[in-house]
Coordinates of C-alpha atoms in Angstrom, one line a residue:
M279 CA 70.5 108.4 176.0
A280 CA 72.5 107.9 172.7
K281 CA 72.9 111.6 172.7
N282 CA 74.6 111.7 176.1
I283 CA 76.8 108.8 175.3
L284 CA 78.0 110.2 172.0
S285 CA 78.6 113.7 173.9
T286 CA 81.1 112.1 176.4
S287 CA 83.9 111.7 173.9
N288 CA 86.0 114.5 175.5
P289 CA 89.7 114.3 176.0
I290 CA 91.0 113.6 179.5
L291 CA 94.4 115.1 180.3
L292 CA 96.7 113.0 182.3
P293 CA 100.0 114.1 183.8
S294 CA 103.3 112.7 182.7
S295 CA 104.4 109.8 184.7
S296 CA 107.9 111.2 185.2
P297 CA 108.3 112.4 188.7
S298 CA 111.0 114.7 187.8
S299 CA 108.9 116.6 185.3
S300 CA 108.4 120.2 186.1
S301 CA 105.1 122.0 186.2
S302 CA 106.2 123.6 182.9
S303 CA 106.4 120.2 181.0
F304 CA 103.5 119.6 178.7
V305 CA 100.9 117.2 179.5
K306 CA 100.5 114.4 177.0
P307 CA 96.8 114.5 175.8
I308 CA 94.9 111.1 175.7
H309 CA 91.5 111.0 174.0
V310 CA 88.8 108.9 175.3
C311 CA 86.7 107.9 172.2
S312 CA 83.3 106.3 172.7
N313 CA 82.5 103.1 170.9
P314 CA 79.7 104.0 168.5
I315 CA 78.3 100.4 169.0
I316 CA 76.2 100.3 172.1
K317 CA 76.4 97.0 173.6
S318 CA 73.6 95.3 175.9
T319 CA 75.7 95.9 179.0
S320 CA 75.4 99.2 180.7
K321 CA 79.2 99.7 180.5
R322 CA 80.6 101.7 177.6
E323 CA 83.7 100.5 175.7
L324 CA 86.1 103.2 175.6
T325 CA 89.2 103.5 173.2
L326 CA 92.1 105.4 174.3
C327 CA 93.4 107.4 171.4
K328 CA 96.9 108.9 171.9
A329 CA 97.5 112.0 170.1
T330 CA 100.9 112.4 168.4
P331 CA 102.3 115.5 166.9
H332 CA 103.4 114.0 163.7
S333 CA 102.0 111.1 161.7
P334 CA 104.8 108.4 161.1
I335 CA 105.9 107.8 157.5
V336 CA 105.1 104.2 156.6
V337 CA 107.4 102.6 154.1
T338 CA 106.1 99.4 152.8
K339 CA 107.4 97.0 150.1
R340 CA 104.6 98.0 147.8
G341 CA 105.7 101.7 148.1
L342 CA 109.3 100.8 147.2
S343 CA 108.2 98.8 144.3
I344 CA 106.0 101.5 142.9
S345 CA 108.9 104.0 143.3
F346 CA 111.3 101.7 141.8
I347 CA 109.0 101.2 138.7
T348 CA 108.3 104.8 138.4
S349 CA 112.1 105.6 138.3
F350 CA 112.7 102.9 135.9
V351 CA 110.0 103.9 133.5
L352 CA 111.2 107.6 133.7
S353 CA 114.8 106.4 133.0
L354 CA 113.5 104.5 130.0
A355 CA 111.5 107.5 128.7
G356 CA 114.7 109.6 129.0
K357 CA 116.7 107.2 127.0
K358 CA 113.9 106.9 124.5
N359 CA 113.9 110.6 124.0
A360 CA 117.8 110.6 123.7
N361 CA 117.5 107.7 121.2
A362 CA 114.9 109.4 119.3
A363 CA 117.0 112.6 119.0
I364 CA 120.0 110.5 117.7
L365 CA 117.8 108.8 115.1
E366 CA 116.5 112.2 114.0
A367 CA 119.9 113.6 113.6
D368 CA 120.9 110.5 111.7
D369 CA 117.9 110.9 109.5
D370 CA 118.8 114.5 108.9
E371 CA 122.4 113.5 107.8
E372 CA 121.1 110.8 105.5
L373 CA 118.7 113.3 104.0
L374 CA 121.3 115.7 103.5
E375 CA 123.5 113.2 101.9
K376 CA 120.9 112.1 99.6
V377 CA 120.2 115.8 98.4
K378 CA 124.0 116.1 97.8
R379 CA 124.1 112.8 95.7
D380 CA 121.0 113.8 93.7
R381 CA 122.5 117.2 92.9
K382 CA 125.6 115.7 92.0
K383 CA 123.8 113.3 89.6
R384 CA 121.8 116.3 88.0
L385 CA 125.1 118.2 87.4
E386 CA 126.7 115.2 85.9
K387 CA 123.6 114.6 83.8
Q388 CA 123.5 118.1 82.6
G389 CA 127.2 117.8 81.7
V390 CA 126.4 114.8 79.6
I391 CA 123.5 116.4 77.9
S392 CA 125.5 119.5 77.0
S393 CA 128.2 117.3 75.5
S394 CA 125.8 115.3 73.5
K395 CA 124.5 117.5 70.8
Q396 CA 124.3 114.9 68.2
E397 CA 122.3 112.5 70.4
T398 CA 119.8 115.2 71.4
G399 CA 119.3 115.8 67.6
Y400 CA 118.5 112.2 67.2
L401 CA 115.9 112.5 70.0
Q402 CA 114.5 115.6 68.5
D403 CA 113.9 113.8 65.2
L404 CA 112.2 111.1 67.3
V405 CA 109.7 113.7 68.6
Y406 CA 108.9 114.8 65.1
K407 CA 108.2 111.2 64.0
L408 CA 106.1 110.4 66.9
S409 CA 104.1 113.7 66.3
A410 CA 103.5 112.9 62.5
V411 CA 102.5 109.4 63.4
G412 CA 100.0 110.6 66.0
Q413 CA 98.3 113.1 63.5
A414 CA 98.1 110.3 61.0
L415 CA 96.3 108.1 63.5
E416 CA 93.9 110.6 64.5
K417 CA 92.7 110.7 60.9
N418 CA 92.8 106.8 60.8
D419 CA 95.5 107.3 58.0
L420 CA 97.5 104.1 58.4
S421 CA 99.3 104.5 55.2
A422 CA 100.8 107.9 56.2
A423 CA 101.7 106.5 59.7
G424 CA 103.3 103.5 58.0
S425 CA 105.3 105.8 55.7
V426 CA 106.9 107.7 58.7
L427 CA 107.5 104.6 60.9
G428 CA 109.0 102.5 58.2
G429 CA 108.6 98.7 57.9
S430 CA 110.5 97.6 61.1
T431 CA 112.6 98.6 64.1
D432 CA 115.6 98.5 62.0
A433 CA 114.8 102.0 60.5
D434 CA 117.6 104.4 60.7
W435 CA 115.7 106.8 62.9
V436 CA 115.0 104.1 65.5
Q437 CA 118.5 103.0 65.6
R438 CA 119.7 106.6 66.1
A439 CA 117.1 107.2 68.8
N440 CA 118.6 104.0 70.6
I441 CA 122.1 105.4 70.3
A442 CA 121.0 108.4 72.3
F443 CA 118.9 106.2 74.8
N444 CA 122.0 104.3 75.5
K445 CA 124.3 107.1 75.9
L446 CA 122.0 109.2 78.1
S447 CA 120.3 106.5 80.2
S448 CA 122.1 106.1 83.6
S449 CA 119.7 104.4 85.9
S450 CA 117.7 101.3 85.8
E451 CA 114.4 103.1 85.9
E452 CA 115.6 105.1 82.8
K453 CA 116.5 101.8 80.9
T454 CA 113.3 100.2 81.9
E455 CA 111.5 103.1 80.1
V456 CA 113.6 102.6 77.0
D457 CA 112.7 98.9 77.1
A458 CA 109.0 99.8 77.3
F459 CA 109.4 102.3 74.5
N460 CA 111.0 99.9 72.0
S461 CA 108.6 97.2 72.9
S462 CA 105.6 99.5 72.3
L463 CA 107.1 100.9 69.1
A464 CA 107.4 97.5 67.7
S465 CA 103.8 96.8 68.5
L466 CA 102.8 100.0 66.7
I467 CA 104.8 99.2 63.6
S468 CA 103.4 95.7 63.4
S469 CA 99.7 97.0 64.1
V470 CA 100.0 99.7 61.4
S471 CA 101.5 97.2 58.9
K472 CA 98.4 95.0 59.6
K473 CA 96.0 98.1 59.2
D474 CA 94.8 97.6 62.8
V475 CA 93.6 101.1 63.8
E476 CA 92.7 100.4 67.4
S477 CA 95.7 98.4 68.2
S478 CA 98.0 101.1 66.4
K479 CA 96.5 103.8 68.6
I480 CA 96.9 101.9 71.7
A481 CA 100.6 101.1 71.0
F482 CA 101.2 104.7 69.9
V483 CA 100.0 105.9 73.4
S484 CA 102.2 103.4 75.1
S485 CA 105.3 104.3 73.3
A486 CA 104.7 108.0 73.6
T487 CA 104.1 107.7 77.3
A488 CA 107.3 105.7 78.0
F489 CA 109.4 108.3 75.9
E490 CA 107.8 111.1 77.9
K491 CA 108.7 109.4 81.2
W492 CA 112.2 108.8 80.1
T493 CA 112.8 112.5 79.0
S494 CA 111.4 113.5 82.6
M495 CA 113.7 111.1 84.5
T496 CA 116.8 112.2 82.4
G497 CA 116.1 116.0 82.3
L498 CA 115.8 116.2 78.6
A499 CA 112.1 117.2 78.4
A500 CA 113.1 120.9 78.6
Q501 CA 115.7 120.3 75.8
L502 CA 113.3 118.9 73.2
K503 CA 110.7 120.7 71.4
G504 CA 107.1 119.4 70.9
L505 CA 106.7 117.5 74.0

């Protein structure tokens, strides 16, 4: 019985209700759909399903909201990409300007170095002094180290070195290394005079390191021998 009931879901064609319709007018199909639930009564519940040639387009508030949000997000993405491109261009220009400034500073520094032959000579003497002190400390010969250093930071070679430092130091970083060198050199002279080998070696390494950093910053490393 259930098979027979389900098989009766066939379309029934009804003529158009308009009396003026010609025989050539199409007949609107109406489908009779059987209810899948069989009730206790013998009658079947039939559902009329009208076939339409096109499904309607349903516009809901939710659909409009989704569409608006999507458009808004896409517009923000477009603005973000545009802003990123502008920032990237600004970064490129800033980098280019920095390169130009650095190049200008290097050229100016080279000009100062080229015109500072005497100061470069003072620094070359400093290199020789430090080299001699280092060799003496390797042998734990504090007397030889002391004879090279002198008794205080008032020694002529120290004063001349500072004349060169002051003329050739242009940045705060370079001046910081000069201060570190002078502080370490004072500790070195004091430790050597006290015959403290370990403290002398530590102070020597600190002073030599500060001087090497300074020569690297100023571009003088290639101008001096023995570094």
